[in-house]
Amino acid sequence: MNHRIVRLCRSLVLVPLLLVPAWAGAWYVGVGFGPTNNEYQPTFNPVNSSIDDSDTAYKLIFGQQLGANFAVELEYADLGDLVRHTGPGINLTMQGASLAASAIGRFPVYPGWTMFGRLGYGYWNTDLDVIGASGSDNGFAPVIGLGIEYSGFVTGASRFGLAVEWQQYQNVGEGTSAGTTRLTGQNVDVLWLRLTYHFNLAPGP
């Protein structure tokens, strides 16, 4: 999984840097973490099995604020262990990650508080291990979300934002196989707690 993380993080850094000349202005960076759930449904008999389809996810955020009500955002999310399934004759683990770009709509609801919605598209990658056999796969799928942010932490020209967001990464791992095991896509839900730092890359006079 380390090689995937390195590749996706490199993209997370390089793509925004290429866009700096065109997007100079109000930017933000941030981090997030939260529990995952994907309602894993095995394609084989799960009797006497132990199934854990939740974990803790982490993400890095790089965004551009385009006016008061719109932003674009690039994120890398390590979704952790999507599935840990053990039992008689089965020992399955699937890990996942996503690199996604989203459009963010923002709607002020009270001084310092803003509701926001997300519509985006992500590149997912999964690793699957099943009783000595392993495989990996990747693909593209929608990413959606809904959250609320408090941005009343003002420090001069910069500010912090603290948000809670429900986010869904759709069809993660669809078609991933190892040996004779082939998985269907998982809709991975994450309840993020995210902290962002907003700043001006090229402030005006």
CSV table of C-alpha atoms in Angstrom, one decimal:
chain,number,residue,atom,x,y,z
A,1,MET,CA,0.0,0.0,0.0
A,2,ASN,CA,3.0,2.4,0.6
A,3,HIS,CA,3.7,2.7,-3.2
A,4,ARG,CA,0.1,3.8,-3.8
A,5,ILE,CA,0.3,6.4,-1.0
A,6,VAL,CA,3.5,7.9,-2.5
A,7,ARG,CA,2.0,8.1,-6.0
A,8,LEU,CA,-1.2,9.7,-4.9
A,9,CYS,CA,0.5,12.2,-2.5
A,10,ARG,CA,2.8,13.2,-5.3
A,11,SER,CA,-0.2,14.0,-7.5
A,12,LEU,CA,-1.8,15.9,-4.6
A,13,VAL,CA,1.2,18.2,-4.4
A,14,LEU,CA,2.1,18.6,-8.1
A,15,VAL,CA,-1.4,19.3,-9.6
A,16,PRO,CA,-2.2,22.3,-7.5
A,17,LEU,CA,1.3,23.8,-8.0
A,18,LEU,CA,0.8,23.6,-11.8
A,19,LEU,CA,-2.4,25.6,-11.3
A,20,VAL,CA,-0.9,28.4,-9.1
A,21,PRO,CA,-0.5,31.0,-11.9
A,22,ALA,CA,-4.2,30.7,-12.9
A,23,TRP,CA,-5.6,30.4,-9.4
A,24,ALA,CA,-3.7,32.9,-7.3
A,25,GLY,CA,-6.0,34.1,-4.6
A,26,ALA,CA,-7.8,32.6,-1.6
A,27,TRP,CA,-6.6,29.1,-0.9
A,28,TYR,CA,-7.0,26.6,2.0
A,29,VAL,CA,-5.2,23.5,3.2
A,30,GLY,CA,-6.4,21.1,5.8
A,31,VAL,CA,-6.6,17.6,7.4
A,32,GLY,CA,-9.4,15.4,8.4
A,33,PHE,CA,-10.0,12.1,10.2
A,34,GLY,CA,-13.1,10.0,11.0
A,35,PRO,CA,-14.8,6.6,11.2
A,36,THR,CA,-15.6,4.7,8.0
A,37,ASN,CA,-18.4,2.3,7.2
A,38,ASN,CA,-19.2,0.5,4.0
A,39,GLU,CA,-21.8,-2.2,4.7
A,40,TYR,CA,-19.7,-5.0,3.2
A,41,GLN,CA,-21.7,-7.9,1.7
A,42,PRO,CA,-19.7,-11.1,1.1
A,43,THR,CA,-20.4,-13.0,-2.1
A,44,PHE,CA,-19.9,-16.3,-0.2
A,45,ASN,CA,-21.4,-17.9,2.9
A,46,PRO,CA,-20.4,-15.8,6.0
A,47,VAL,CA,-21.6,-18.3,8.6
A,48,ASN,CA,-19.4,-18.4,11.7
A,49,SER,CA,-17.4,-15.5,10.3
A,50,SER,CA,-16.2,-12.3,11.9
A,51,ILE,CA,-16.7,-9.3,9.6
A,52,ASP,CA,-15.4,-5.8,10.4
A,53,ASP,CA,-16.2,-3.2,7.7
A,54,SER,CA,-15.3,0.0,9.6
A,55,ASP,CA,-12.0,1.7,10.4
A,56,THR,CA,-10.5,5.2,10.8
A,57,ALA,CA,-9.7,7.2,7.7
A,58,TYR,CA,-7.4,10.2,7.3
A,59,LYS,CA,-7.2,12.8,4.5
A,60,LEU,CA,-5.2,15.8,3.3
A,61,ILE,CA,-7.1,18.7,1.7
A,62,PHE,CA,-6.0,21.4,-0.8
A,63,GLY,CA,-8.7,23.9,-2.0
A,64,GLN,CA,-9.4,27.1,-3.8
A,65,GLN,CA,-12.1,29.5,-2.6
A,66,LEU,CA,-13.9,31.0,-5.7
A,67,GLY,CA,-16.1,33.7,-4.1
A,68,ALA,CA,-18.3,33.4,-1.1
A,69,ASN,CA,-20.4,30.4,-2.3
A,70,PHE,CA,-18.2,28.2,-4.3
A,71,ALA,CA,-14.9,26.3,-4.0
A,72,VAL,CA,-13.0,23.6,-5.7
A,73,GLU,CA,-11.1,21.0,-3.7
A,74,LEU,CA,-8.5,18.2,-4.2
A,75,GLU,CA,-8.1,15.6,-1.5
A,76,TYR,CA,-6.1,12.4,-0.8
A,77,ALA,CA,-7.9,10.0,1.6
A,78,ASP,CA,-6.4,6.9,3.2
A,79,LEU,CA,-9.6,4.9,3.9
A,80,GLY,CA,-7.8,2.3,6.0
A,81,ASP,CA,-9.0,-1.3,6.1
A,82,LEU,CA,-12.3,-1.4,4.3
A,83,VAL,CA,-13.0,-5.0,5.2
A,84,ARG,CA,-11.5,-7.5,7.7
A,85,HIS,CA,-13.3,-10.9,7.2
A,86,THR,CA,-12.1,-13.9,9.1
A,87,GLY,CA,-13.7,-17.4,9.7
A,88,PRO,CA,-13.4,-21.0,8.7
A,89,GLY,CA,-11.5,-21.1,5.4
A,90,ILE,CA,-11.4,-17.4,5.0
A,91,ASN,CA,-9.0,-14.6,5.9
A,92,LEU,CA,-9.7,-11.5,3.8
A,93,THR,CA,-8.5,-7.9,4.1
A,94,MET,CA,-9.1,-5.1,1.7
A,95,GLN,CA,-7.5,-1.6,2.0
A,96,GLY,CA,-8.5,1.5,0.1
A,97,ALA,CA,-7.4,5.0,-0.8
A,98,SER,CA,-8.9,7.8,-3.0
A,99,LEU,CA,-7.7,10.9,-4.8
A,100,ALA,CA,-10.7,13.0,-5.6
A,101,ALA,CA,-11.5,16.4,-7.1
A,102,SER,CA,-14.8,18.1,-6.0
A,103,ALA,CA,-16.9,21.2,-6.5
A,104,ILE,CA,-18.1,22.7,-3.2
A,105,GLY,CA,-21.2,24.8,-2.8
A,106,ARG,CA,-21.3,26.9,0.3
A,107,PHE,CA,-24.4,28.5,2.0
A,108,PRO,CA,-24.1,30.8,5.0
A,109,VAL,CA,-26.7,29.9,7.7
A,110,TYR,CA,-25.6,32.0,10.6
A,111,PRO,CA,-22.7,34.4,11.3
A,112,GLY,CA,-19.6,32.2,11.3
A,113,TRP,CA,-21.5,29.0,10.2
A,114,THR,CA,-21.8,27.7,6.7
A,115,MET,CA,-23.5,24.6,5.3
A,116,PHE,CA,-21.7,23.0,2.3
A,117,GLY,CA,-22.3,20.3,-0.3
A,118,ARG,CA,-19.9,18.3,-2.4
A,119,LEU,CA,-20.1,16.8,-5.8
A,120,GLY,CA,-16.9,15.3,-7.2
A,121,TYR,CA,-15.2,12.4,-8.9
A,122,GLY,CA,-12.5,10.2,-7.4
A,123,TYR,CA,-9.7,7.8,-8.4
A,124,TRP,CA,-9.8,4.9,-6.0
A,125,ASN,CA,-7.2,2.2,-5.4
A,126,THR,CA,-7.6,-1.0,-3.4
A,127,ASP,CA,-5.4,-3.9,-2.2
A,128,LEU,CA,-7.0,-7.3,-1.5
A,129,ASP,CA,-5.5,-10.2,0.4
A,130,VAL,CA,-7.2,-13.5,0.7
A,131,ILE,CA,-5.5,-16.6,2.3
A,132,GLY,CA,-2.1,-16.0,0.7
A,133,ALA,CA,-3.4,-14.6,-2.6
A,134,SER,CA,-3.3,-10.9,-3.3
A,135,GLY,CA,-4.5,-8.4,-5.9
A,136,SER,CA,-5.1,-4.7,-6.5
A,137,ASP,CA,-7.4,-2.6,-8.7
A,138,ASN,CA,-8.3,1.0,-9.4
A,139,GLY,CA,-11.1,2.9,-11.0
A,140,PHE,CA,-13.1,6.1,-11.1
A,141,ALA,CA,-16.4,6.8,-9.2
A,142,PRO,CA,-18.5,9.7,-7.9
A,143,VAL,CA,-17.8,11.3,-4.5
A,144,ILE,CA,-20.6,13.2,-2.6
A,145,GLY,CA,-20.8,14.9,0.7
A,146,LEU,CA,-22.7,17.3,3.0
A,147,GLY,CA,-21.3,19.2,6.0
A,148,ILE,CA,-21.3,22.2,8.2
A,149,GLU,CA,-18.3,24.5,9.0
A,150,TYR,CA,-17.6,27.0,11.7
A,151,SER,CA,-15.1,29.6,10.5
A,152,GLY,CA,-15.2,32.2,13.2
A,153,PHE,CA,-11.6,31.7,14.2
A,154,VAL,CA,-10.1,34.9,12.6
A,155,THR,CA,-6.4,35.8,12.8
A,156,GLY,CA,-5.7,38.8,10.7
A,157,ALA,CA,-6.0,38.0,7.0
A,158,SER,CA,-6.1,34.3,7.6
A,159,ARG,CA,-8.7,32.1,9.3
A,160,PHE,CA,-9.3,28.6,10.4
A,161,GLY,CA,-12.3,26.5,9.7
A,162,LEU,CA,-13.6,23.5,11.8
A,163,ALA,CA,-16.1,21.2,10.0
A,164,VAL,CA,-18.1,18.0,10.4
A,165,GLU,CA,-18.9,16.3,7.0
A,166,TRP,CA,-20.5,13.1,5.9
A,167,GLN,CA,-18.8,12.0,2.7
A,168,GLN,CA,-19.4,8.9,0.5
A,169,TYR,CA,-16.9,7.4,-1.9
A,170,GLN,CA,-18.9,5.3,-4.3
A,171,ASN,CA,-18.1,1.9,-5.8
A,172,VAL,CA,-14.7,1.6,-4.2
A,173,GLY,CA,-13.0,-1.7,-5.1
A,174,GLU,CA,-15.4,-2.8,-7.7
A,175,GLY,CA,-14.0,-5.8,-9.5
A,176,THR,CA,-11.0,-6.2,-7.2
A,177,SER,CA,-9.9,-9.9,-7.1
A,178,ALA,CA,-7.4,-12.2,-5.5
A,179,GLY,CA,-7.4,-15.9,-6.3
A,180,THR,CA,-11.0,-16.9,-6.9
A,181,THR,CA,-12.4,-14.1,-4.8
A,182,ARG,CA,-13.9,-11.1,-6.6
A,183,LEU,CA,-15.5,-8.2,-4.8
A,184,THR,CA,-18.4,-5.9,-5.7
A,185,GLY,CA,-18.0,-2.2,-5.3
A,186,GLN,CA,-18.3,-0.7,-1.8
A,187,ASN,CA,-19.9,2.6,-1.0
A,188,VAL,CA,-17.6,3.9,1.8
A,189,ASP,CA,-19.2,6.4,4.2
A,190,VAL,CA,-16.9,8.6,6.3
A,191,LEU,CA,-17.9,11.0,9.0
A,192,TRP,CA,-15.1,13.5,8.8
A,193,LEU,CA,-13.9,16.0,11.4
A,194,ARG,CA,-11.8,18.4,9.4
A,195,LEU,CA,-9.6,21.4,10.2
A,196,THR,CA,-8.7,23.9,7.4
A,197,TYR,CA,-6.4,26.9,7.3
A,198,HIS,CA,-7.5,29.7,4.8
A,199,PHE,CA,-5.0,32.2,3.4
A,200,ASN,CA,-4.3,34.5,0.4
A,201,LEU,CA,-1.7,33.1,-1.9
A,202,ALA,CA,-1.3,36.5,-3.7
A,203,PRO,CA,-3.2,39.1,-1.7
A,204,GLY,CA,-4.0,42.4,-3.3
A,205,PRO,CA,-3.0,45.8,-2.1
